[in-house]
PDB file of C-alpha atoms in Angstrom:
ATOM      1  CA  GLN G   1     -77.790 152.749 116.716  1.00  0.00           C
ATOM      2  CA  THR G   2     -74.635 152.807 114.638  1.00  0.00           C
ATOM      3  CA  VAL G   3     -73.626 150.103 112.125  1.00  0.00           C
ATOM      4  CA  ASN G   4     -71.812 147.165 113.796  1.00  0.00           C
ATOM      5  CA  ALA G   5     -72.851 148.347 117.279  1.00  0.00           C
ATOM      6  CA  PRO G   6     -73.572 145.444 119.635  1.00  0.00           C
ATOM      7  CA  PRO G   7     -77.220 144.678 120.238  1.00  0.00           C
ATOM      8  CA  PRO G   8     -78.791 146.159 123.403  1.00  0.00           C
ATOM      9  CA  LEU G   9     -78.810 144.319 126.720  1.00  0.00           C
ATOM     10  CA  VAL G  10     -82.454 143.468 127.504  1.00  0.00           C
ATOM     11  CA  LEU G  11     -83.801 144.044 131.013  1.00  0.00           C
ATOM     12  CA  ARG G  12     -87.192 142.517 131.377  1.00  0.00           C
ATOM     13  CA  LEU G  13     -89.373 143.384 134.379  1.00  0.00           C
ATOM     14  CA  ALA G  14     -92.729 141.744 134.991  1.00  0.00           C
ATOM     15  CA  TRP G  15     -95.165 141.574 137.901  1.00  0.00           C
ATOM     16  CA  THR G  16     -96.250 137.999 138.665  1.00  0.00           C
ATOM     17  CA  ASP G  17     -98.107 136.745 141.694  1.00  0.00           C
ATOM     18  CA  GLY G  18     -97.019 139.649 143.940  1.00  0.00           C
ATOM     19  CA  SER G  19     -93.358 139.554 142.973  1.00  0.00           C
ATOM     20  CA  VAL G  20     -91.178 141.283 140.438  1.00  0.00           C
ATOM     21  CA  GLN G  21     -89.624 138.883 137.960  1.00  0.00           C
ATOM     22  CA  THR G  22     -86.385 140.178 136.563  1.00  0.00           C
ATOM     23  CA  THR G  23     -84.278 138.788 133.666  1.00  0.00           C
ATOM     24  CA  LEU G  24     -81.166 140.247 132.013  1.00  0.00           C
ATOM     25  CA  SER G  25     -80.295 138.986 128.560  1.00  0.00           C
ATOM     26  CA  ASP G  26     -77.617 139.559 125.954  1.00  0.00           C
ATOM     27  CA  GLY G  27     -79.222 138.548 122.710  1.00  0.00           C
ATOM     28  CA  ASN G  28     -80.379 134.955 123.209  1.00  0.00           C
ATOM     29  CA  THR G  29     -78.142 134.481 126.201  1.00  0.00           C
ATOM     30  CA  LEU G  30     -79.667 134.739 129.656  1.00  0.00           C
ATOM     31  CA  LEU G  31     -77.251 136.527 131.914  1.00  0.00           C
ATOM     32  CA  ALA G  32     -79.093 136.687 135.189  1.00  0.00           C
ATOM     33  CA  SER G  33     -82.602 136.421 136.726  1.00  0.00           C
ATOM     34  CA  ALA G  34     -84.326 137.054 140.058  1.00  0.00           C
ATOM     35  CA  SER G  35     -87.675 136.993 141.656  1.00  0.00           C
ATOM     36  CA  VAL G  36     -88.178 139.415 144.565  1.00  0.00           C
ATOM     37  CA  THR G  37     -91.347 139.694 146.628  1.00  0.00           C
ATOM     38  CA  ALA G  38     -92.785 143.173 146.034  1.00  0.00           C
ATOM     39  CA  ASP G  39     -93.653 143.928 149.623  1.00  0.00           C
ATOM     40  CA  GLY G  40     -92.758 147.585 149.223  1.00  0.00           C
ATOM     41  CA  TRP G  41     -94.263 148.116 145.884  1.00  0.00           C
ATOM     42  CA  SER G  42     -97.000 150.591 147.001  1.00  0.00           C
ATOM     43  CA  ALA G  43     -94.422 152.605 148.928  1.00  0.00           C
ATOM     44  CA  LEU G  44     -92.145 152.682 145.863  1.00  0.00           C
ATOM     45  CA  ALA G  45     -95.022 153.921 143.608  1.00  0.00           C
ATOM     46  CA  ALA G  46     -95.895 156.646 146.110  1.00  0.00           C
ATOM     47  CA  ALA G  47     -92.278 157.748 146.415  1.00  0.00           C
ATOM     48  CA  SER G  48     -92.014 158.054 142.613  1.00  0.00           C
ATOM     49  CA  ARG G  49     -94.893 160.556 142.644  1.00  0.00           C
ATOM     50  CA  GLN G  50     -93.175 162.590 145.361  1.00  0.00           C
ATOM     51  CA  LEU G  51     -90.134 163.069 143.210  1.00  0.00           C
ATOM     52  CA  GLU G  52     -92.054 165.458 140.860  1.00  0.00           C
ATOM     53  CA  SER G  53     -92.929 167.919 143.679  1.00  0.00           C
ATOM     54  CA  ARG G  54     -89.773 168.068 145.735  1.00  0.00           C
ATOM     55  CA  SER G  55     -86.960 170.586 145.371  1.00  0.00           C
ATOM     56  CA  ASP G  56     -84.428 168.318 147.111  1.00  0.00           C
ATOM     57  CA  ARG G  57     -84.845 165.730 144.311  1.00  0.00           C
ATOM     58  CA  ASN G  58     -81.234 164.728 144.053  1.00  0.00           C
ATOM     59  CA  GLY G  59     -81.060 163.131 147.532  1.00  0.00           C
ATOM     60  CA  MET G  60     -84.385 161.435 146.930  1.00  0.00           C
ATOM     61  CA  ILE G  61     -83.189 160.038 143.537  1.00  0.00           C
ATOM     62  CA  ARG G  62     -80.289 158.360 145.174  1.00  0.00           C
ATOM     63  CA  SER G  63     -82.376 156.641 147.809  1.00  0.00           C
ATOM     64  CA  TYR G  64     -85.094 155.871 145.293  1.00  0.00           C
ATOM     65  CA  GLY G  65     -82.628 154.271 142.860  1.00  0.00           C
ATOM     66  CA  THR G  66     -81.340 152.036 145.712  1.00  0.00           C
ATOM     67  CA  ALA G  67     -84.980 150.932 146.461  1.00  0.00           C
ATOM     68  CA  LEU G  68     -85.426 150.081 142.755  1.00  0.00           C
ATOM     69  CA  ALA G  69     -82.189 148.040 142.803  1.00  0.00           C
ATOM     70  CA  ALA G  70     -83.479 146.070 145.823  1.00  0.00           C
ATOM     71  CA  MET G  71     -86.662 145.371 143.958  1.00  0.00           C
ATOM     72  CA  LEU G  72     -84.826 143.869 141.027  1.00  0.00           C
ATOM     73  CA  GLY G  73     -82.508 141.572 143.009  1.00  0.00           C
ATOM     74  CA  GLU G  74     -78.785 141.462 143.531  1.00  0.00           C
ATOM     75  CA  ALA G  75     -77.860 139.096 140.578  1.00  0.00           C
ATOM     76  CA  PRO G  76     -79.300 141.182 137.696  1.00  0.00           C
ATOM     77  CA  ILE G  77     -77.938 144.391 139.113  1.00  0.00           C
ATOM     78  CA  THR G  78     -74.381 143.049 139.569  1.00  0.00           C
ATOM     79  CA  CYS G  79     -74.460 141.448 136.137  1.00  0.00           C
ATOM     80  CA  LEU G  80     -75.805 144.597 134.511  1.00  0.00           C
ATOM     81  CA  ALA G  81     -73.068 146.701 136.175  1.00  0.00           C
ATOM     82  CA  ASP G  82     -70.389 144.326 135.048  1.00  0.00           C
ATOM     83  CA  ALA G  83     -71.708 144.397 131.460  1.00  0.00           C
ATOM     84  CA  LEU G  84     -71.772 148.190 131.363  1.00  0.00           C
ATOM     85  CA  GLU G  85     -68.300 148.455 132.808  1.00  0.00           C
ATOM     86  CA  THR G  86     -67.012 146.152 130.102  1.00  0.00           C
ATOM     87  CA  SER G  87     -68.883 147.999 127.378  1.00  0.00           C
ATOM     88  CA  PRO G  88     -69.760 151.554 128.576  1.00  0.00           C
ATOM     89  CA  SER G  89     -71.585 152.555 125.323  1.00  0.00           C
ATOM     90  CA  ARG G  90     -73.831 149.524 125.380  1.00  0.00           C
ATOM     91  CA  SER G  91     -77.504 150.432 125.176  1.00  0.00           C
ATOM     92  CA  VAL G  92     -80.182 148.875 127.448  1.00  0.00           C
ATOM     93  CA  ARG G  93     -83.728 147.961 126.289  1.00  0.00           C
ATOM     94  CA  LEU G  94     -86.326 147.920 128.990  1.00  0.00           C
ATOM     95  CA  GLU G  95     -89.186 145.414 128.341  1.00  0.00           C
ATOM     96  CA  LEU G  96     -92.025 146.173 130.867  1.00  0.00           C
ATOM     97  CA  THR G  97     -95.531 145.091 131.510  1.00  0.00           C
ATOM     98  CA  ARG G  98     -98.650 147.157 132.271  1.00  0.00           C
ATOM     99  CA  GLN G  99     -97.923 146.866 135.986  1.00  0.00           C
ATOM    100  CA  THR G 100     -94.271 147.857 135.820  1.00  0.00           C
ATOM    101  CA  GLU G 101     -94.234 150.428 133.041  1.00  0.00           C
ATOM    102  CA  ARG G 102     -95.208 153.393 135.272  1.00  0.00           C
ATOM    103  CA  VAL G 103     -92.170 153.161 137.506  1.00  0.00           C
ATOM    104  CA  PRO G 104     -89.120 155.222 136.437  1.00  0.00           C
ATOM    105  CA  TRP G 105     -86.710 152.356 136.152  1.00  0.00           C
ATOM    106  CA  GLU G 106     -84.281 154.695 134.453  1.00  0.00           C
ATOM    107  CA  LEU G 107     -83.397 155.913 137.969  1.00  0.00           C
ATOM    108  CA  LEU G 108     -82.216 152.485 138.930  1.00  0.00           C
ATOM    109  CA  ALA G 109     -79.005 152.780 140.945  1.00  0.00           C
ATOM    110  CA  ILE G 110     -76.028 151.131 139.244  1.00  0.00           C
ATOM    111  CA  GLY G 111     -73.132 151.916 141.671  1.00  0.00           C
ATOM    112  CA  SER G 112     -73.061 155.621 142.358  1.00  0.00           C
ATOM    113  CA  ARG G 113     -75.052 156.630 139.217  1.00  0.00           C
ATOM    114  CA  THR G 114     -78.399 155.915 137.737  1.00  0.00           C
ATOM    115  CA  LEU G 115     -78.977 153.525 134.833  1.00  0.00           C
ATOM    116  CA  ALA G 116     -79.836 156.459 132.603  1.00  0.00           C
ATOM    117  CA  GLN G 117     -76.519 158.052 133.409  1.00  0.00           C
ATOM    118  CA  ARG G 118     -74.581 154.812 132.839  1.00  0.00           C
ATOM    119  CA  ALA G 119     -76.034 153.833 129.417  1.00  0.00           C
ATOM    120  CA  PRO G 120     -78.382 154.811 126.629  1.00  0.00           C
ATOM    121  CA  VAL G 121     -81.721 153.427 127.761  1.00  0.00           C
ATOM    122  CA  PHE G 122     -84.891 152.985 125.743  1.00  0.00           C
ATOM    123  CA  ARG G 123     -88.267 151.272 126.405  1.00  0.00           C
ATOM    124  CA  ALA G 124     -89.939 148.691 124.187  1.00  0.00           C
ATOM    125  CA  PRO G 125     -93.667 149.512 123.536  1.00  0.00           C
ATOM    126  CA  VAL G 126     -95.867 147.872 126.107  1.00  0.00           C
ATOM    127  CA  ARG G 127     -98.754 145.792 124.707  1.00  0.00           C
ATOM    128  CA  VAL G 128     -97.796 146.872 121.148  1.00  0.00           C
ATOM    129  CA  SER G 129     -96.100 144.475 118.710  1.00  0.00           C
ATOM    130  CA  GLU G 130     -93.006 145.530 116.774  1.00  0.00           C
ATOM    131  CA  ARG G 131     -94.987 145.156 113.609  1.00  0.00           C
ATOM    132  CA  ALA G 132     -97.683 147.549 114.831  1.00  0.00           C
ATOM    133  CA  ARG G 133     -95.520 150.624 115.597  1.00  0.00           C
ATOM    134  CA  GLY G 134     -96.406 152.574 112.503  1.00  0.00           C
ATOM    135  CA  LEU G 135     -93.399 151.534 110.226  1.00  0.00           C
ATOM    136  CA  PRO G 136     -95.535 150.718 107.237  1.00  0.00           C
ATOM    137  CA  ARG G 137     -96.961 154.266 107.227  1.00  0.00           C
ATOM    138  CA  ILE G 138     -93.644 156.146 107.374  1.00  0.00           C
ATOM    139  CA  ALA G 139     -93.518 158.502 104.416  1.00  0.00           C
ATOM    140  CA  VAL G 140     -90.679 158.910 101.949  1.00  0.00           C
ATOM    141  CA  PRO G 141     -89.279 161.492 102.432  1.00  0.00           C
ATOM    142  CA  LEU G 142     -89.532 161.180 106.204  1.00  0.00           C
ATOM    143  CA  ARG G 143     -91.510 163.835 108.109  1.00  0.00           C
ATOM    144  CA  ALA G 144     -90.030 164.472 111.602  1.00  0.00           C
ATOM    145  CA  LEU G 145     -91.143 166.754 114.432  1.00  0.00           C
ATOM    146  CA  VAL G 146     -88.259 167.387 116.851  1.00  0.00           C
ATOM    147  CA  ILE G 147     -88.869 169.084 120.174  1.00  0.00           C
ATOM    148  CA  GLY G 148     -86.175 170.139 122.733  1.00  0.00           C
ATOM    149  CA  ASP G 149     -85.193 172.284 125.647  1.00  0.00           C
ATOM    150  CA  THR G 150     -88.769 172.886 126.712  1.00  0.00           C
ATOM    151  CA  THR G 151     -87.869 174.127 130.217  1.00  0.00           C
ATOM    152  CA  ALA G 152     -86.143 177.231 128.771  1.00  0.00           C
ATOM    153  CA  THR G 153     -89.180 179.236 129.801  1.00  0.00           C
ATOM    154  CA  THR G 154     -91.399 179.163 132.872  1.00  0.00           C
ATOM    155  CA  SER G 155     -92.472 175.672 133.864  1.00  0.00           C
ATOM    156  CA  PRO G 156     -96.215 174.967 133.380  1.00  0.00           C
ATOM    157  CA  GLN G 157     -96.149 173.370 136.820  1.00  0.00           C
ATOM    158  CA  PRO G 158     -93.782 175.557 138.994  1.00  0.00           C
ATOM    159  CA  GLU G 159     -94.223 173.291 141.964  1.00  0.00           C
ATOM    160  CA  MET G 160     -92.340 170.570 140.054  1.00  0.00           C
ATOM    161  CA  HIS G 161     -89.003 172.541 140.294  1.00  0.00           C
ATOM    162  CA  LEU G 162     -87.924 171.182 136.906  1.00  0.00           C
ATOM    163  CA  GLY G 163     -84.248 171.459 136.316  1.00  0.00           C
ATOM    164  CA  GLN G 164     -82.611 172.610 133.154  1.00  0.00           C
ATOM    165  CA  LEU G 165     -81.430 170.036 130.617  1.00  0.00           C
ATOM    166  CA  PRO G 166     -78.435 171.694 129.002  1.00  0.00           C
ATOM    167  CA  GLY G 167     -77.954 168.916 126.446  1.00  0.00           C
ATOM    168  CA  SER G 168     -81.526 168.738 125.209  1.00  0.00           C
ATOM    169  CA  ALA G 169     -81.308 171.561 122.663  1.00  0.00           C
ATOM    170  CA  GLU G 170     -78.079 170.226 121.396  1.00  0.00           C
ATOM    171  CA  GLU G 171     -79.674 166.782 121.035  1.00  0.00           C
ATOM    172  CA  ALA G 172     -82.628 168.172 119.150  1.00  0.00           C
ATOM    173  CA  ARG G 173     -80.479 170.116 116.764  1.00  0.00           C
ATOM    174  CA  LYS G 174     -78.176 167.100 116.070  1.00  0.00           C
ATOM    175  CA  VAL G 175     -81.136 164.863 115.380  1.00  0.00           C
ATOM    176  CA  SER G 176     -82.499 167.439 112.948  1.00  0.00           C
ATOM    177  CA  ALA G 177     -79.148 167.829 111.314  1.00  0.00           C
ATOM    178  CA  ILE G 178     -78.731 164.019 110.825  1.00  0.00           C
ATOM    179  CA  ILE G 179     -82.098 163.648 109.189  1.00  0.00           C
ATOM    180  CA  GLU G 180     -81.569 166.628 106.892  1.00  0.00           C
ATOM    181  CA  GLY G 181     -77.895 165.880 106.238  1.00  0.00           C
ATOM    182  CA  LEU G 182     -78.748 162.323 105.085  1.00  0.00           C
ATOM    183  CA  GLY G 183     -81.460 163.650 102.863  1.00  0.00           C
ATOM    184  CA  ALA G 184     -83.854 161.379 104.652  1.00  0.00           C
ATOM    185  CA  GLY G 185     -86.635 163.908 104.970  1.00  0.00           C
ATOM    186  CA  THR G 186     -87.877 167.191 106.330  1.00  0.00           C
ATOM    187  CA  VAL G 187     -87.798 168.402 109.988  1.00  0.00           C
ATOM    188  CA  ARG G 188     -89.978 170.821 111.993  1.00  0.00           C
ATOM    189  CA  LEU G 189     -87.777 171.885 114.933  1.00  0.00           C
ATOM    190  CA  LEU G 190     -89.345 173.463 118.005  1.00  0.00           C
ATOM    191  CA  LEU G 191     -87.042 174.692 120.824  1.00  0.00           C
ATOM    192  CA  GLY G 192     -87.526 176.397 124.115  1.00  0.00           C
ATOM    193  CA  ALA G 193     -90.287 179.005 124.137  1.00  0.00           C
ATOM    194  CA  ASP G 194     -91.412 177.903 120.683  1.00  0.00           C
ATOM    195  CA  ALA G 195     -92.296 174.455 122.004  1.00  0.00           C
ATOM    196  CA  THR G 196     -95.741 175.432 123.254  1.00  0.00           C
ATOM    197  CA  TYR G 197     -98.784 173.239 123.307  1.00  0.00           C
ATOM    198  CA  ASP G 198    -100.453 175.087 120.371  1.00  0.00           C
ATOM    199  CA  GLN G 199     -97.187 175.073 118.292  1.00  0.00           C
ATOM    200  CA  VAL G 200     -96.774 171.341 118.800  1.00  0.00           C
ATOM    201  CA  ALA G 201    -100.451 170.674 118.079  1.00  0.00           C
ATOM    202  CA  THR G 202    -100.283 172.771 114.854  1.00  0.00           C
ATOM    203  CA  ALA G 203     -97.118 170.897 113.780  1.00  0.00           C
ATOM    204  CA  ILE G 204     -98.713 167.504 114.320  1.00  0.00           C
ATOM    205  CA  GLU G 205    -101.761 168.503 112.352  1.00  0.00           C
ATOM    206  CA  GLU G 206     -99.879 170.200 109.488  1.00  0.00           C
ATOM    207  CA  ILE G 207     -97.022 167.763 108.866  1.00  0.00           C
ATOM    208  CA  GLN G 208     -98.446 164.536 110.358  1.00  0.00           C
ATOM    209  CA  PRO G 209     -95.026 163.423 111.489  1.00  0.00           C
ATOM    210  CA  ASP G 210     -93.830 159.878 111.056  1.00  0.00           C
ATOM    211  CA  VAL G 211     -91.329 160.433 113.842  1.00  0.00           C
ATOM    212  CA  LEU G 212     -91.573 162.582 116.988  1.00  0.00           C
ATOM    213  CA  HIS G 213     -88.337 163.075 118.798  1.00  0.00           C
ATOM    214  CA  PHE G 214     -88.633 164.717 122.256  1.00  0.00           C
ATOM    215  CA  ALA G 215     -85.680 165.844 124.406  1.00  0.00           C
ATOM    216  CA  GLY G 216     -86.942 167.211 127.711  1.00  0.00           C
ATOM    217  CA  HIS G 217     -88.767 166.397 130.932  1.00  0.00           C
ATOM    218  CA  ALA G 218     -91.383 163.618 130.981  1.00  0.00           C
ATOM    219  CA  TRP G 219     -93.337 162.118 133.884  1.00  0.00           C
ATOM    220  CA  PHE G 220     -96.715 160.597 134.689  1.00  0.00           C
ATOM    221  CA  ASP G 221     -99.704 161.305 136.990  1.00  0.00           C
ATOM    222  CA  ASP G 222    -102.267 158.967 138.395  1.00  0.00           C
ATOM    223  CA  ARG G 223    -103.708 158.316 134.939  1.00  0.00           C
ATOM    224  CA  GLU G 224    -101.066 158.581 132.202  1.00  0.00           C
ATOM    225  CA  ALA G 225     -97.695 159.648 131.076  1.00  0.00           C
ATOM    226  CA  TYR G 226     -96.987 163.166 129.722  1.00  0.00           C
ATOM    227  CA  LEU G 227     -94.340 165.392 128.180  1.00  0.00           C
ATOM    228  CA  VAL G 228     -93.574 168.821 129.598  1.00  0.00           C
ATOM    229  CA  LEU G 229     -93.877 171.577 126.971  1.00  0.00           C
ATOM    230  CA  ALA G 230     -92.904 175.246 127.361  1.00  0.00           C
ATOM    231  CA  ASP G 231     -96.410 176.300 128.625  1.00  0.00           C
ATOM    232  CA  ALA G 232     -98.386 173.068 129.264  1.00  0.00           C
ATOM    233  CA  ILE G 233     -98.121 169.320 129.452  1.00  0.00           C
ATOM    234  CA  LEU G 234     -98.852 166.974 126.619  1.00  0.00           C
ATOM    235  CA  THR G 235    -100.399 163.597 127.781  1.00  0.00           C
ATOM    236  CA  SER G 236    -100.417 160.386 125.873  1.00  0.00           C
ATOM    237  CA  GLY G 237    -104.153 160.733 125.541  1.00  0.00           C
ATOM    238  CA  MET G 238    -103.853 164.202 123.959  1.00  0.00           C
ATOM    239  CA  MET G 239    -101.326 162.719 121.528  1.00  0.00           C
TER     240      MET G 239
END
């Protein structure tokens, strides 16, 4: 986040008594809130799993994003769309709970595009305090592992029909250049075919990175989230 950039909009999503509680805030100002009965929650979760195994994903994403919007309620969606229209570069922070974190809210339909296409989106850690995210252990100089463009080779799960992400390699290179250009630390950069499970595991063991930046496909199965590497998947448990 650049100096003098406005603080992110905060979209909070919680599951309470069979309903989804949604609030949208701008700093300390509450912009909108809604409580929608989650009658279609199970169908929504099942549909999200189907997205990873369908070749016609684009059409499904549009309908899925609309279903997510209905789950959040009209007021927060309208308010969020207006805020992003006024300030297109404004980032959005998702604050989720254990029940809601496994849903890809980044696909939320905001007009004709998804939330991830409309704004920079990031998630706050779930059940981890801001003070417990590892900051006291960051080394000086910083040690960073940067991974990108992991679908440049054959997908480890061909049935997923993973699409190319043309900007991911560029993003990884830019992040590496920023860290090195500022003299903030050292970077191990793994791109495309080099971003294998063994290479990543070796890098983590050798440099013990303070920061891991990943630009590529990520998803989740019935148990946990994972990153897609060049030849395998890397689950949160493996990490």
